[in-house]
């Protein structure tokens, strides 16, 4: 019985030593791809930015609805439309941010998670915005196959509405002055 117990213990110990695959890491080739993606975003190099995605990649920002997935090209166009309102933008680099982490899940899928604070200045009024962003990037064959991004654009939308309202007030005042 003692030998059987020791044999069982040895098998368990051997199996535990064989399963040394990391499930979480802060350094990997996939994380380097995610960092390059953000570098290209900062530079506004949309051609280079798109090269980090697989040909069949789908991107989901603020939704998991499969019918609302976009291509990298469509996402780049949406991002450019937002950034056209900015005089500057970047992800802050302070303390532990941005934070990158790679996970290999139980199904063998590789995901890189990104957390960061996006900071931008509106060109129209120099108002600074700070928006927390989370990205989950699923990798296949060294490319991003799926991206899920979550961030709250309500402050950005409200700021644009304020700019538009101020513009309309100015136009109305000018019209009143001309008619007087």
Tab-separated table of C-alpha atoms in Angstrom:
chain	number	residue	atom	x	y	z
A	1	UNK	CA	0.000	0.000	0.000
A	2	UNK	CA	2.860	2.308	0.865
A	3	UNK	CA	4.508	1.654	-2.530
A	4	UNK	CA	1.207	2.299	-4.309
A	5	UNK	CA	0.833	5.600	-2.461
A	6	UNK	CA	4.402	6.650	-3.322
A	7	UNK	CA	3.899	5.621	-6.947
A	8	UNK	CA	0.668	7.681	-7.124
A	9	UNK	CA	2.411	10.645	-5.506
A	10	UNK	CA	5.314	10.359	-7.990
A	11	UNK	CA	2.896	10.297	-10.940
A	12	UNK	CA	1.083	13.396	-9.641
A	13	UNK	CA	4.361	15.201	-9.033
A	14	UNK	CA	5.643	14.243	-12.495
A	15	UNK	CA	2.406	15.431	-14.153
A	16	UNK	CA	2.529	18.723	-12.237
A	17	UNK	CA	6.095	19.348	-13.350
A	18	UNK	CA	5.217	18.644	-16.995
A	19	UNK	CA	2.445	21.260	-17.045
A	20	UNK	CA	4.709	24.297	-16.950
A	21	UNK	CA	2.945	26.238	-19.722
A	22	UNK	CA	2.428	29.852	-18.710
A	23	UNK	CA	-1.170	30.979	-18.813
A	24	UNK	CA	-0.464	34.638	-18.021
A	25	UNK	CA	2.521	36.651	-19.140
A	26	UNK	CA	3.536	40.291	-19.530
A	27	UNK	CA	5.993	39.611	-22.357
A	28	UNK	CA	5.333	37.795	-25.639
A	29	UNK	CA	5.448	38.236	-29.391
A	30	UNK	CA	1.691	38.879	-29.322
A	31	UNK	CA	2.140	41.693	-26.794
A	32	UNK	CA	4.796	43.158	-29.079
A	33	UNK	CA	2.228	43.127	-31.912
A	34	UNK	CA	-0.296	44.923	-29.651
A	35	UNK	CA	2.329	47.541	-28.777
A	36	UNK	CA	3.134	48.025	-32.467
A	37	UNK	CA	-0.604	48.416	-33.174
A	38	UNK	CA	-0.813	51.244	-30.609
A	39	UNK	CA	2.381	52.823	-31.945
A	40	UNK	CA	0.892	52.912	-35.447
A	41	UNK	CA	-2.364	54.325	-34.022
A	42	UNK	CA	-0.428	57.126	-32.292
A	43	UNK	CA	1.454	57.884	-35.513
A	44	UNK	CA	-1.720	57.820	-37.599
A	45	UNK	CA	-0.070	55.236	-39.850
A	46	UNK	CA	-3.264	53.394	-40.802
A	47	UNK	CA	-1.608	51.237	-43.456
A	48	UNK	CA	0.869	49.851	-40.930
A	49	UNK	CA	-1.898	49.643	-38.303
A	50	UNK	CA	-3.982	47.387	-40.577
A	51	UNK	CA	-1.095	44.940	-41.107
A	52	UNK	CA	-1.452	43.680	-37.529
A	53	UNK	CA	-4.870	42.171	-38.330
A	54	UNK	CA	-5.679	38.882	-40.044
A	55	UNK	CA	-7.496	39.129	-43.378
A	56	UNK	CA	-10.708	37.868	-41.754
A	57	UNK	CA	-10.414	39.910	-38.543
A	58	UNK	CA	-13.566	41.261	-36.939
A	59	UNK	CA	-13.560	44.214	-34.567
A	60	UNK	CA	-16.196	44.846	-31.928
A	61	UNK	CA	-16.119	48.157	-30.079
A	62	UNK	CA	-18.592	48.573	-27.235
A	63	UNK	CA	-20.577	45.541	-28.378
A	64	UNK	CA	-20.471	41.762	-28.537
A	65	UNK	CA	-23.249	41.661	-31.131
A	66	UNK	CA	-21.830	39.494	-33.914
A	67	UNK	CA	-23.841	41.444	-36.514
A	68	UNK	CA	-22.003	44.659	-35.553
A	69	UNK	CA	-18.464	43.453	-36.147
A	70	UNK	CA	-16.411	45.647	-38.455
A	71	UNK	CA	-13.336	45.134	-40.576
A	72	UNK	CA	-10.037	46.833	-39.757
A	73	UNK	CA	-10.636	49.239	-42.673
A	74	UNK	CA	-14.080	50.239	-41.353
A	75	UNK	CA	-12.690	50.651	-37.846
A	76	UNK	CA	-9.790	52.768	-39.116
A	77	UNK	CA	-12.279	55.060	-40.866
A	78	UNK	CA	-14.327	55.420	-37.652
A	79	UNK	CA	-11.216	56.141	-35.606
A	80	UNK	CA	-10.007	58.707	-38.134
A	81	UNK	CA	-13.394	60.471	-37.957
A	82	UNK	CA	-13.060	60.735	-34.179
A	83	UNK	CA	-9.426	61.828	-34.327
A	84	UNK	CA	-10.152	64.545	-36.899
A	85	UNK	CA	-11.636	66.493	-33.970
A	86	UNK	CA	-8.425	66.276	-31.960
A	87	UNK	CA	-5.349	68.483	-31.973
A	88	UNK	CA	-3.464	65.761	-30.093
A	89	UNK	CA	-4.095	62.315	-28.639
A	90	UNK	CA	-2.151	59.497	-26.999
A	91	UNK	CA	-2.355	56.781	-24.383
A	92	UNK	CA	-0.869	57.986	-21.130
A	93	UNK	CA	2.284	56.303	-19.929
A	94	UNK	CA	2.430	56.450	-16.164
A	95	UNK	CA	2.582	54.100	-13.216
A	96	UNK	CA	1.548	50.704	-14.574
A	97	UNK	CA	-0.333	52.018	-17.601
A	98	UNK	CA	-0.676	51.053	-20.286
A	99	UNK	CA	-0.983	47.493	-19.048
A	100	UNK	CA	-0.547	44.516	-21.370
A	101	UNK	CA	-1.129	40.909	-20.435
A	102	UNK	CA	-1.302	37.771	-22.539
A	103	UNK	CA	-3.544	34.888	-21.565
A	104	UNK	CA	-3.845	31.415	-23.019
A	105	UNK	CA	-7.291	30.225	-22.020
A	106	UNK	CA	-8.558	26.700	-21.365
A	107	UNK	CA	-9.555	26.339	-25.015
A	108	UNK	CA	-6.040	27.175	-26.188
A	109	UNK	CA	-6.957	30.636	-27.508
A	110	UNK	CA	-4.385	33.382	-27.094
A	111	UNK	CA	-5.648	36.800	-26.015
A	112	UNK	CA	-3.744	39.996	-25.260
A	113	UNK	CA	-5.497	42.366	-22.889
A	114	UNK	CA	-4.741	46.075	-22.906
A	115	UNK	CA	-5.791	48.663	-20.341
A	116	UNK	CA	-4.931	52.309	-20.756
A	117	UNK	CA	-6.066	55.905	-20.401
A	118	UNK	CA	-6.608	57.632	-23.720
A	119	UNK	CA	-6.026	61.353	-23.510
A	120	UNK	CA	-6.862	63.842	-26.211
A	121	UNK	CA	-7.285	67.566	-26.754
A	122	UNK	CA	-10.190	68.842	-28.831
A	123	UNK	CA	-9.001	71.123	-31.617
A	124	UNK	CA	-12.049	73.418	-31.432
A	125	UNK	CA	-11.725	74.470	-27.788
A	126	UNK	CA	-8.575	72.829	-26.336
A	127	UNK	CA	-10.681	70.793	-23.896
A	128	UNK	CA	-8.788	67.773	-22.605
A	129	UNK	CA	-10.545	64.433	-22.471
A	130	UNK	CA	-9.432	61.334	-20.620
A	131	UNK	CA	-11.104	58.034	-21.451
A	132	UNK	CA	-10.230	54.624	-19.953
A	133	UNK	CA	-9.927	51.962	-22.667
A	134	UNK	CA	-9.871	48.182	-22.515
A	135	UNK	CA	-8.977	46.053	-25.535
A	136	UNK	CA	-9.058	42.270	-25.814
A	137	UNK	CA	-7.145	41.023	-28.843
A	138	UNK	CA	-7.512	37.386	-29.912
A	139	UNK	CA	-4.519	36.130	-31.864
A	140	UNK	CA	-4.177	33.444	-34.503
A	141	UNK	CA	-0.954	32.826	-36.412
A	142	UNK	CA	0.648	36.000	-35.045
A	143	UNK	CA	-2.154	38.321	-36.226
A	144	UNK	CA	-5.165	39.828	-34.500
A	145	UNK	CA	-8.184	37.727	-35.485
A	146	UNK	CA	-10.716	39.427	-33.211
A	147	UNK	CA	-10.700	42.661	-31.244
A	148	UNK	CA	-13.116	43.614	-28.506
A	149	UNK	CA	-12.782	47.175	-27.266
A	150	UNK	CA	-14.675	48.892	-24.488
A	151	UNK	CA	-14.623	52.597	-23.668
A	152	UNK	CA	-17.140	55.310	-22.868
A	153	UNK	CA	-17.426	58.052	-25.493
A	154	UNK	CA	-20.156	60.025	-23.678
A	155	UNK	CA	-17.710	62.743	-22.529
A	156	UNK	CA	-16.383	63.061	-26.090
A	157	UNK	CA	-19.910	63.207	-27.547
A	158	UNK	CA	-21.024	65.791	-24.971
A	159	UNK	CA	-17.968	67.941	-25.721
A	160	UNK	CA	-18.736	67.851	-29.454
A	161	UNK	CA	-22.353	68.797	-28.736
A	162	UNK	CA	-21.148	71.742	-26.620
A	163	UNK	CA	-18.911	72.892	-29.479
A	164	UNK	CA	-21.785	72.638	-31.952
A	165	UNK	CA	-24.167	74.503	-29.601
A	166	UNK	CA	-21.612	77.295	-29.104
A	167	UNK	CA	-21.149	77.520	-32.876
A	168	UNK	CA	-24.930	77.775	-33.391
A	169	UNK	CA	-25.204	80.467	-30.678
A	170	UNK	CA	-22.439	82.468	-32.334
A	171	UNK	CA	-24.131	82.189	-35.727
A	172	UNK	CA	-27.493	83.221	-34.228
A	173	UNK	CA	-25.880	86.238	-32.534
A	174	UNK	CA	-24.217	87.276	-35.775
A	175	UNK	CA	-27.528	86.996	-37.634
A	176	UNK	CA	-29.255	89.126	-34.963
A	177	UNK	CA	-26.518	91.749	-35.201
A	178	UNK	CA	-26.867	91.883	-38.984
A	179	UNK	CA	-30.639	92.276	-38.838
A	180	UNK	CA	-30.478	95.127	-36.286
